[in-house]
PDB file of C-alpha atoms in Angstrom:
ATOM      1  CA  UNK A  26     117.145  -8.809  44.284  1.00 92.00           C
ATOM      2  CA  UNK A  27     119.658  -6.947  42.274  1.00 94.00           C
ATOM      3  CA  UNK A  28     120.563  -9.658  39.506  1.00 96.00           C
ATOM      4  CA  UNK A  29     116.616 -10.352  39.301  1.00 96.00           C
ATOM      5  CA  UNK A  30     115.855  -7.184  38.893  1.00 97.00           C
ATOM      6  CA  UNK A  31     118.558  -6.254  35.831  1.00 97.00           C
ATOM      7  CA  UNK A  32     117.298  -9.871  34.371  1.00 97.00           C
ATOM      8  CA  UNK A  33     113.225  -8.911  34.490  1.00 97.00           C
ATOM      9  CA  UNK A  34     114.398  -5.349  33.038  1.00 97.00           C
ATOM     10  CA  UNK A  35     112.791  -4.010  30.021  1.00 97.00           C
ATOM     11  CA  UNK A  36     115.033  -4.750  27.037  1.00 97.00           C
ATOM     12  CA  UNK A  37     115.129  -1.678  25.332  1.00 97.00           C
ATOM     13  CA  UNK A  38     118.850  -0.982  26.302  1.00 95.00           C
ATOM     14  CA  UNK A  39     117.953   1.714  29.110  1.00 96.00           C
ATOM     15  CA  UNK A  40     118.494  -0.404  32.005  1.00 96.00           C
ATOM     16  CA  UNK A  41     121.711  -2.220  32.620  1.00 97.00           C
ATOM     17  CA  UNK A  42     123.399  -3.646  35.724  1.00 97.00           C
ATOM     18  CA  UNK A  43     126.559  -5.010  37.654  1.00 97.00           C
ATOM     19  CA  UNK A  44     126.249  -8.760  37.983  1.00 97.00           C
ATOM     20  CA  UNK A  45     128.685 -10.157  40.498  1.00 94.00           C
ATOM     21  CA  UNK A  46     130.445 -13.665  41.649  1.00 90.00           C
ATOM     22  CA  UNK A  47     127.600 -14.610  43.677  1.00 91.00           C
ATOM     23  CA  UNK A  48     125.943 -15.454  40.268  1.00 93.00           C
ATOM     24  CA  UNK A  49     127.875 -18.826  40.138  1.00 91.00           C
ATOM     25  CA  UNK A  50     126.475 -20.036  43.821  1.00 91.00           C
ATOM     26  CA  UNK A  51     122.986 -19.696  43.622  1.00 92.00           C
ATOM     27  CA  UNK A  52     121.990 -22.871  41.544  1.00 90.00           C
ATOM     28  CA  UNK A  53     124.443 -25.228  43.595  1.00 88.00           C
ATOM     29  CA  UNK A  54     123.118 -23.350  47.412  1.00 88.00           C
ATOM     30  CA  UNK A  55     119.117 -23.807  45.442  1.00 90.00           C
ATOM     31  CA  UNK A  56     119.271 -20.272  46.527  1.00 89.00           C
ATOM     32  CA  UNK A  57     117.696 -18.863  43.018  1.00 90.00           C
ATOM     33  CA  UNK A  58     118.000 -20.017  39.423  1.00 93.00           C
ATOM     34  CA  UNK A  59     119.745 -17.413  37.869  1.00 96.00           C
ATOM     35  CA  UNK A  60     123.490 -17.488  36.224  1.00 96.00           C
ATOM     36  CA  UNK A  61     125.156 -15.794  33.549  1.00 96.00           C
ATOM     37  CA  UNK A  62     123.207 -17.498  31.134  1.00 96.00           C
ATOM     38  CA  UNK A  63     120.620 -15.037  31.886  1.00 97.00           C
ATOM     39  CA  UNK A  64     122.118 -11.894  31.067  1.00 98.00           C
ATOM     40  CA  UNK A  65     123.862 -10.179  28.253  1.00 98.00           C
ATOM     41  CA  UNK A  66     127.843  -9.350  29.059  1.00 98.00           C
ATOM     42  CA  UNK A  67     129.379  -5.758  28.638  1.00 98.00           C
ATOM     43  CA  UNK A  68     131.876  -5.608  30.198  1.00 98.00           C
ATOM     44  CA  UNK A  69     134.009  -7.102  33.627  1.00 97.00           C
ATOM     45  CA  UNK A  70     135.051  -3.808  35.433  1.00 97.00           C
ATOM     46  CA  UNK A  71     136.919  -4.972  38.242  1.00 93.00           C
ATOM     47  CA  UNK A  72     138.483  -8.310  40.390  1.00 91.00           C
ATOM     48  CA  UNK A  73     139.267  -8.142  43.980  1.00 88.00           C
ATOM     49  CA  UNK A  74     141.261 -11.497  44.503  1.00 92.00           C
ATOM     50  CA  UNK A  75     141.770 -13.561  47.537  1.00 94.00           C
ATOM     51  CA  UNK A  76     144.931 -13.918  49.842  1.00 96.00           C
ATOM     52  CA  UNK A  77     145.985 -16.063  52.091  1.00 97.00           C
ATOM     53  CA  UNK A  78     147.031 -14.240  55.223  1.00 98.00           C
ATOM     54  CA  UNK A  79     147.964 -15.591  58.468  1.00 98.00           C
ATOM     55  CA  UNK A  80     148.969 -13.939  61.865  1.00 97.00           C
ATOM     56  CA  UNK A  81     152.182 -12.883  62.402  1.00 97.00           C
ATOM     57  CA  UNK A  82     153.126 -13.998  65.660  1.00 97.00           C
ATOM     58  CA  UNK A  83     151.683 -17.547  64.895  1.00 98.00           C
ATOM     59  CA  UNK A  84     153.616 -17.501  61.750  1.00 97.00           C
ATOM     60  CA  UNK A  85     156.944 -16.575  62.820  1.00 97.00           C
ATOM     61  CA  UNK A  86     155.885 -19.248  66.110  1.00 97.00           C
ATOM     62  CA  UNK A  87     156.106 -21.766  63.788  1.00 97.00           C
ATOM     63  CA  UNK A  88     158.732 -20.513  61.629  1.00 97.00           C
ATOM     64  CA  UNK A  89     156.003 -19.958  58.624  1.00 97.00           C
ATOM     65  CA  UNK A  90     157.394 -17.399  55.893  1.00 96.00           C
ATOM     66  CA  UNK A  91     156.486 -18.090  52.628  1.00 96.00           C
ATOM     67  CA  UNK A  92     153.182 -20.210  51.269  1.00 97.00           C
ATOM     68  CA  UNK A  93     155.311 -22.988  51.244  1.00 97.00           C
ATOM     69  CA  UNK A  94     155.706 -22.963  54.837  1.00 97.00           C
ATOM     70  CA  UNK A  95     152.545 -22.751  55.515  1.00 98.00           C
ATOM     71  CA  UNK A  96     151.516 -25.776  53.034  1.00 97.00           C
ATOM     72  CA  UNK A  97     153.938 -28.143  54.990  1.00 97.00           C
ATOM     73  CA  UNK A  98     152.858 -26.706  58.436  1.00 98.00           C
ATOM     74  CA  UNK A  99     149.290 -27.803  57.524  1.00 97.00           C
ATOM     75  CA  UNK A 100     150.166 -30.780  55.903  1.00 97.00           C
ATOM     76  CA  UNK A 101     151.765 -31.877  58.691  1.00 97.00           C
ATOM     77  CA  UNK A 102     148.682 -30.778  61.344  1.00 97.00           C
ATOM     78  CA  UNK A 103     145.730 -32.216  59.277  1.00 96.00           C
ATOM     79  CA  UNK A 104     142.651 -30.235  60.102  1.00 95.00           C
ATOM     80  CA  UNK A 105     144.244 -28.695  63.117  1.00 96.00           C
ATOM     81  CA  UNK A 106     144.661 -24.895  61.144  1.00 97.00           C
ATOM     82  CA  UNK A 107     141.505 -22.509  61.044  1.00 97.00           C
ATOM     83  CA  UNK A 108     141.312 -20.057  58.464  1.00 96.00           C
ATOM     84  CA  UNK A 109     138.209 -17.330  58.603  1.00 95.00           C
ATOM     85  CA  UNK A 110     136.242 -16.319  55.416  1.00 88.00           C
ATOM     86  CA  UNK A 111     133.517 -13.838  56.087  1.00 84.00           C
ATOM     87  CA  UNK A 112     129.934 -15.735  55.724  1.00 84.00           C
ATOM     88  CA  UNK A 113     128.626 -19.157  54.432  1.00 82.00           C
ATOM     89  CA  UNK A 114     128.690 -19.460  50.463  1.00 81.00           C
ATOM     90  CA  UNK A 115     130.524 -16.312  50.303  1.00 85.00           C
ATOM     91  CA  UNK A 116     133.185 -15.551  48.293  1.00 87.00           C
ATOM     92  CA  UNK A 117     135.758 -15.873  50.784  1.00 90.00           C
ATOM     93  CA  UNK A 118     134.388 -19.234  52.421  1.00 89.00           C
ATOM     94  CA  UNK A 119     134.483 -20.581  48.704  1.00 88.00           C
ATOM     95  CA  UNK A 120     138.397 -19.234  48.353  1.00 90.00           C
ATOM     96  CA  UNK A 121     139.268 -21.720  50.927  1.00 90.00           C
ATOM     97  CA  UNK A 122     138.032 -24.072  48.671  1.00 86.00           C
ATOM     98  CA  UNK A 123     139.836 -23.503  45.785  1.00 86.00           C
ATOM     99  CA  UNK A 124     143.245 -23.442  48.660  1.00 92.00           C
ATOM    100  CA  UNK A 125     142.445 -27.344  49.485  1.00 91.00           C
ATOM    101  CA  UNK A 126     141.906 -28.172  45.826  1.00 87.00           C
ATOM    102  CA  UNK A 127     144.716 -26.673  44.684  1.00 89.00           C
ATOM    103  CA  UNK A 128     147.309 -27.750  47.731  1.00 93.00           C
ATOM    104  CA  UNK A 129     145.625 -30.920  48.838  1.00 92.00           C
ATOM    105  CA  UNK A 130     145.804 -29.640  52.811  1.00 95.00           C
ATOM    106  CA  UNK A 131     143.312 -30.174  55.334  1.00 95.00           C
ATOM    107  CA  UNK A 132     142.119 -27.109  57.056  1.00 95.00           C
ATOM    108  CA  UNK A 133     138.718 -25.746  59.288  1.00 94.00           C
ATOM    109  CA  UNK A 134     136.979 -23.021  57.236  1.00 92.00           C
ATOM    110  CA  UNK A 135     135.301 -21.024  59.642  1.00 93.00           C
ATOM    111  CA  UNK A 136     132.666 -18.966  58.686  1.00 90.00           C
ATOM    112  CA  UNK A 137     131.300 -15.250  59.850  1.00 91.00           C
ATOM    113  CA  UNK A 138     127.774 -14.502  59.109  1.00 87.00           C
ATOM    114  CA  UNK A 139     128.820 -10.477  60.068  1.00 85.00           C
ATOM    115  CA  UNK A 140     131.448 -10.929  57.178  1.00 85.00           C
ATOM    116  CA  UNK A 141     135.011 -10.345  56.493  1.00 90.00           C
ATOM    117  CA  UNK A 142     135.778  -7.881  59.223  1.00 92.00           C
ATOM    118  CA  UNK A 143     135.115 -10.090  62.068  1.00 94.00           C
ATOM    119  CA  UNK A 144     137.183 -13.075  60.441  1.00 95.00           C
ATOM    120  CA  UNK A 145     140.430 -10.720  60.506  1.00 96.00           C
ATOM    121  CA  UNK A 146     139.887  -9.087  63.557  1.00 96.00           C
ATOM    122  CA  UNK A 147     140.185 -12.804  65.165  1.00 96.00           C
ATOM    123  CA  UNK A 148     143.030 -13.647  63.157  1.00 97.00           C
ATOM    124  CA  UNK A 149     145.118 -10.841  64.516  1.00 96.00           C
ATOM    125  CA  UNK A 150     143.817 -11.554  68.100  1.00 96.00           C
ATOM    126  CA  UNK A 151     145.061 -14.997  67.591  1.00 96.00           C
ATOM    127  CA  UNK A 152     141.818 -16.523  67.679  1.00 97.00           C
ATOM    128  CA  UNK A 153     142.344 -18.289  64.432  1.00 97.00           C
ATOM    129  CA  UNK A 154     145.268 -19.159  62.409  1.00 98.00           C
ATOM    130  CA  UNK A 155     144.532 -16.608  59.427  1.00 97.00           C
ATOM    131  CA  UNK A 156     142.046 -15.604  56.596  1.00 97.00           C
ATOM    132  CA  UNK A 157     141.523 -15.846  53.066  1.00 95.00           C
ATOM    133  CA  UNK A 158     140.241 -12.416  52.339  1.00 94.00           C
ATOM    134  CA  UNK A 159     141.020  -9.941  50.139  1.00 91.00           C
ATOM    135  CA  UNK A 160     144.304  -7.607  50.724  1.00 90.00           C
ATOM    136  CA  UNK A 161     141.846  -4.546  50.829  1.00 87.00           C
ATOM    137  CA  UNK A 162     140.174  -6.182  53.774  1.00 91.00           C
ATOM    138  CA  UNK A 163     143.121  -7.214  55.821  1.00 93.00           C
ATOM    139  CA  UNK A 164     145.057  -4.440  55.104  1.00 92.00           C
ATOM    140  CA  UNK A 165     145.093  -2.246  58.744  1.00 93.00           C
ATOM    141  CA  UNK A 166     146.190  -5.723  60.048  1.00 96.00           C
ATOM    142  CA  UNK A 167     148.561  -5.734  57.825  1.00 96.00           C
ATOM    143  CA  UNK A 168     150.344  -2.400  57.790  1.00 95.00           C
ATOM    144  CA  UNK A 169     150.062  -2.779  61.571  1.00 96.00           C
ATOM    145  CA  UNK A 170     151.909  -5.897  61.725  1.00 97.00           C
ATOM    146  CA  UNK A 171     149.320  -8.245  63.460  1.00 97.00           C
ATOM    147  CA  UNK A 172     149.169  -9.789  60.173  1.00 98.00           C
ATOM    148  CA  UNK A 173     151.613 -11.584  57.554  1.00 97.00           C
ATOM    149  CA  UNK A 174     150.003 -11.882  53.833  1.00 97.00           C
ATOM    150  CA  UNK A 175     152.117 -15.253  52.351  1.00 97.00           C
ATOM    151  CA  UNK A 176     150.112 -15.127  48.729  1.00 97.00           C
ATOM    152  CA  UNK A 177     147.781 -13.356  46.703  1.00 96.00           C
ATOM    153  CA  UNK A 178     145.592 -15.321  44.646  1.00 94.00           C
ATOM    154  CA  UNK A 179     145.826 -13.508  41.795  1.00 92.00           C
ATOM    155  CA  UNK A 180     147.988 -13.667  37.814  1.00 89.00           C
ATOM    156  CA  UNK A 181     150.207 -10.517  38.920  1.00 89.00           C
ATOM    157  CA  UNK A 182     150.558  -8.673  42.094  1.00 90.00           C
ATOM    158  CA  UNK A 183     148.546  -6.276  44.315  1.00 87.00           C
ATOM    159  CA  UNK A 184     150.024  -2.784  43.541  1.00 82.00           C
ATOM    160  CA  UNK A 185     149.230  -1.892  47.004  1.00 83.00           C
ATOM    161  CA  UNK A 186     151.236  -4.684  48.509  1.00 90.00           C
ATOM    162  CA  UNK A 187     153.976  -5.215  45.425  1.00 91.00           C
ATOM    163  CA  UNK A 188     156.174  -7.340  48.435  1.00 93.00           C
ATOM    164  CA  UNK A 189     153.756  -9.837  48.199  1.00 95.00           C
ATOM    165  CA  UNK A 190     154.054 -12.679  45.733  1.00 97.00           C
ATOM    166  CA  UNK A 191     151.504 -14.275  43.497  1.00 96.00           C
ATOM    167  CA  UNK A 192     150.573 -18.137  44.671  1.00 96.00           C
ATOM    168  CA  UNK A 193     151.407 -18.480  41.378  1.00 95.00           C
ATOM    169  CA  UNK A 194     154.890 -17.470  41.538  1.00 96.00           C
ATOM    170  CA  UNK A 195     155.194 -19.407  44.319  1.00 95.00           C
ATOM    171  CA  UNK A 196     154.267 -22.601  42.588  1.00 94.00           C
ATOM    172  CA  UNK A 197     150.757 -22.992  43.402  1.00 93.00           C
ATOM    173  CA  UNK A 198     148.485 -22.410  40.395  1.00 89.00           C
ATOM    174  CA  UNK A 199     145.497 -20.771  42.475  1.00 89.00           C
ATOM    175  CA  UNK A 200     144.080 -17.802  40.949  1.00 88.00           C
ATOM    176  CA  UNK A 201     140.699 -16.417  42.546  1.00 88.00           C
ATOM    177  CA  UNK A 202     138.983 -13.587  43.166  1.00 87.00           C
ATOM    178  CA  UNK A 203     135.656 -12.028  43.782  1.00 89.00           C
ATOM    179  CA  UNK A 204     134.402 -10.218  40.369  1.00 92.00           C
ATOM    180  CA  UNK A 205     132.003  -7.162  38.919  1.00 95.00           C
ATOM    181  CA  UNK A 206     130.703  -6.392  35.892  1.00 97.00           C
ATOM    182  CA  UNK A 207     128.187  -4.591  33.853  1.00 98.00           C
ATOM    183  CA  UNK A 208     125.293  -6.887  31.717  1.00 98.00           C
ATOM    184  CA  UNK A 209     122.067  -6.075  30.042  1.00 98.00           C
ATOM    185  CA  UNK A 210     119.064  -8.038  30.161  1.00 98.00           C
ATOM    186  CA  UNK A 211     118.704 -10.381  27.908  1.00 98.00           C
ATOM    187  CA  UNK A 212     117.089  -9.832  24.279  1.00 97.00           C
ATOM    188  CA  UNK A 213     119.112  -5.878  23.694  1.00 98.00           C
ATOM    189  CA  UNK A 214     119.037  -5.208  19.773  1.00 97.00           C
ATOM    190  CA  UNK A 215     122.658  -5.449  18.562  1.00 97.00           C
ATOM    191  CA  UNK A 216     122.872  -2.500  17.661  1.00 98.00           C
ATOM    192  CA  UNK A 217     122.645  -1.191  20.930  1.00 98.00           C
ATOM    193  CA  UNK A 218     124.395  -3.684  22.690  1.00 98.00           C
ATOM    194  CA  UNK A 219     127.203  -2.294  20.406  1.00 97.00           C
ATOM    195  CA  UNK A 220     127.109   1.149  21.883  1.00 98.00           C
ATOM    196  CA  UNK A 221     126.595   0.158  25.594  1.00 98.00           C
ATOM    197  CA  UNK A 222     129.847  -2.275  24.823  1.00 98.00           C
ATOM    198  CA  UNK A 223     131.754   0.940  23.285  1.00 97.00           C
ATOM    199  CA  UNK A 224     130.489   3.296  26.540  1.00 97.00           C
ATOM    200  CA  UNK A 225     131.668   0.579  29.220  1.00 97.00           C
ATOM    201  CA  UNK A 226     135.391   0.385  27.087  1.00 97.00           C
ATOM    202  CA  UNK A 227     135.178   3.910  27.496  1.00 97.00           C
ATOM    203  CA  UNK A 228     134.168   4.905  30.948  1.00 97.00           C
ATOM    204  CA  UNK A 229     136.786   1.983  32.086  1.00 96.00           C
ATOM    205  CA  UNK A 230     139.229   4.582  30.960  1.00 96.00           C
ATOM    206  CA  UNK A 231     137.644   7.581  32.344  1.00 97.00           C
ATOM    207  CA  UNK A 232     140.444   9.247  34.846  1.00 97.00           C
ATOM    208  CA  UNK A 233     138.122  10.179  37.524  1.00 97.00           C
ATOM    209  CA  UNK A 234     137.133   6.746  37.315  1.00 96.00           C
ATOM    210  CA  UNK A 235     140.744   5.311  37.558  1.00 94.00           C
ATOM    211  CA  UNK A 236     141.789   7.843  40.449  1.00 94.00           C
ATOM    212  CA  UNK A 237     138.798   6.390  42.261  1.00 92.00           C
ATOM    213  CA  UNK A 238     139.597   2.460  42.069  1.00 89.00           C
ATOM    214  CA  UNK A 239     142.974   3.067  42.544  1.00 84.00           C
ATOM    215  CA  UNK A 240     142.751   4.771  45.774  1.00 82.00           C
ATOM    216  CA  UNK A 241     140.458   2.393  46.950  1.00 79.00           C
ATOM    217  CA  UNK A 242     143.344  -0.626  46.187  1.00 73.00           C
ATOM    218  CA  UNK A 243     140.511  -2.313  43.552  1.00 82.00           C
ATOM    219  CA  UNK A 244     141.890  -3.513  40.511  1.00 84.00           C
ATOM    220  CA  UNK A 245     140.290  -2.838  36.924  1.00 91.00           C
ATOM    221  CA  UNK A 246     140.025  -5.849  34.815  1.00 92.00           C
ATOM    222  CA  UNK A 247     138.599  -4.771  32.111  1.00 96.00           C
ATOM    223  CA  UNK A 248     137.116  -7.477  29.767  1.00 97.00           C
ATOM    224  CA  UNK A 249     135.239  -6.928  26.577  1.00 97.00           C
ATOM    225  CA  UNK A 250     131.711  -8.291  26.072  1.00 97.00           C
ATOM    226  CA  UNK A 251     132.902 -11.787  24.443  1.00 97.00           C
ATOM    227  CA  UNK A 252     136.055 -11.993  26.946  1.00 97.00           C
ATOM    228  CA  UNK A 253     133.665 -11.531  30.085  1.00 97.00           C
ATOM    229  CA  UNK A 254     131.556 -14.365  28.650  1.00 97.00           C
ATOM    230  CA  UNK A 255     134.023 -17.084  28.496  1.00 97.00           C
ATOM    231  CA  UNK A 256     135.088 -15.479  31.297  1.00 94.00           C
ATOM    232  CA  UNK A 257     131.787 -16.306  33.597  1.00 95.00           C
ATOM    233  CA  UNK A 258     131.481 -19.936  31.459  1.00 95.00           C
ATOM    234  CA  UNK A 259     134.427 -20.659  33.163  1.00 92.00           C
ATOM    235  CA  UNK A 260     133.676 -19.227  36.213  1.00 89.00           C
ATOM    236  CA  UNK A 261     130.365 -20.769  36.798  1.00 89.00           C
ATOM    237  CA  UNK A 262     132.449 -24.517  36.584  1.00 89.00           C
ATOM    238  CA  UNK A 263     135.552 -23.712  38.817  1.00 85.00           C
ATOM    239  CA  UNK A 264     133.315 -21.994  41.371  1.00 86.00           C
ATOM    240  CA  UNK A 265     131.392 -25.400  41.976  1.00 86.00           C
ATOM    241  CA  UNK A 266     134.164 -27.317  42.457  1.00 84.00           C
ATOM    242  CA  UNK A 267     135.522 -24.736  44.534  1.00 82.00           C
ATOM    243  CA  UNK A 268     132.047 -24.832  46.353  1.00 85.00           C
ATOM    244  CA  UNK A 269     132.382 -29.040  46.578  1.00 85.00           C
ATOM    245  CA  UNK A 270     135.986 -28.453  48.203  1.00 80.00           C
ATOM    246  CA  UNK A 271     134.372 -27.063  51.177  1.00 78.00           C
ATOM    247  CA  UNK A 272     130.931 -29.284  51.484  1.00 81.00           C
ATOM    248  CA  UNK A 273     128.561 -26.411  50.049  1.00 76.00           C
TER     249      UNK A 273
END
């Protein structure tokens, strides 16, 4: 209701919005007809990326301590591992999809209509083998121990969790995360669409702003107007194939 309302707005430059991932989905789930294409980019504000965390006492069961450990354990148990994203055609269902693409494993992707929460609460109970969440959402499990993150899916590391390597760095090129930004309806005279680009550049900046994301463990990513639309062209492609990965 939220993207269709910011892409019916009037387009006199009064009413913008914060267009999200789920953009990307809804054509391939026939869930709506809207993608980027129907908006005008200001800005991305922020990325929340993925990880792939597992339970601790499973892991260190099956001697699991790096990514790579857990690659070869699933590898070696086709489908047998079951990893929890939160609901169907989510963001973190569809992460699990860009896991097999990228690693060629066969794993269960079970899904939690509740969301998120659920899924890690039964992968530090031991119900399933782990999630692929964000770090914010796993993070009591965690700090508590239940729970051992082996890779963030992201280009540089979580400052809340700098012991935690990038999949990158572990030689896995998956990079993924969940994403918000700010767009105008279509049709905004340039003019404005030059101011609301130069407020967004500098409210991105605005301390209160970055005491507030920080705290909360989200990451700014600011891009620019142009940079946020290559951005979601790119998106919108990796996100189906993602999506086909997992049979949505």
């Amino acid at each position: 209701m939220g993207h269709q309302a910011i892409a019916d707005a009037n387009n006199d430059g009064y009413t913008i919005g914060m267009i999200t991932f789920e953009l990307a989905t809804y054509k391939k789930l026939g869930t709506g007809d809207l993608t980027w294409e129907n908006y005008a980019p200001l800005c991305r504000v922020n990325t929340d990326a993925a990880a792939i965390t597992v339970g601790a006492k499973w892991a260190a069961s099956n001697n699991i301590t790096d990514l790579a450990g857990f690659i070869d354990y699933c590898k070696a148990h086709p489908g047998e591992v079951q990893m929890g994203g939160s609901s169907n055609a989510s963001v973190w269902h569809i992460a699990g999809g860009y896991l097999v693409s990228a690693t060629g494993i066969d794993i269960q992707m079970i899904t939690y209509q509740e969301g998120a929460a659920t899924a890690v609460q039964n992968a530090a109970g031991g119900f399933i083998q782990g999630v692929t969440v964000s770090l914010a959402e796993a993070r009591s499990f965690i700090e508590s121990g239940d729970l051992i993150c082996l890779g963030v899916m992201d280009e540089k590391r979580n400052p809340v969790f700098p012991d935690v390597p990038t999949c990158k760095e572990q030689g896995y090129d998956i990079t993924y995360y969940t994403q918000r930004g700010m767009a105008a309806p279509l049709g905004v005279d340039e003019a404005i669409m030059t101011r609301l680009e130069e407020a967004c550049a500098a409210a991105i900046e605005d301390a209160d702003f970055v005491t507030f994301m920080n705290n909360n463990g989200q990451a700014i990513s600011y891009l620019d107007a142009q940079g946020y639309a290559d951005y979601l062209k790119q998106a919108a492609v990796d996100v189906a194939a993602a999506m086909d990965a997992v049979g949505l």
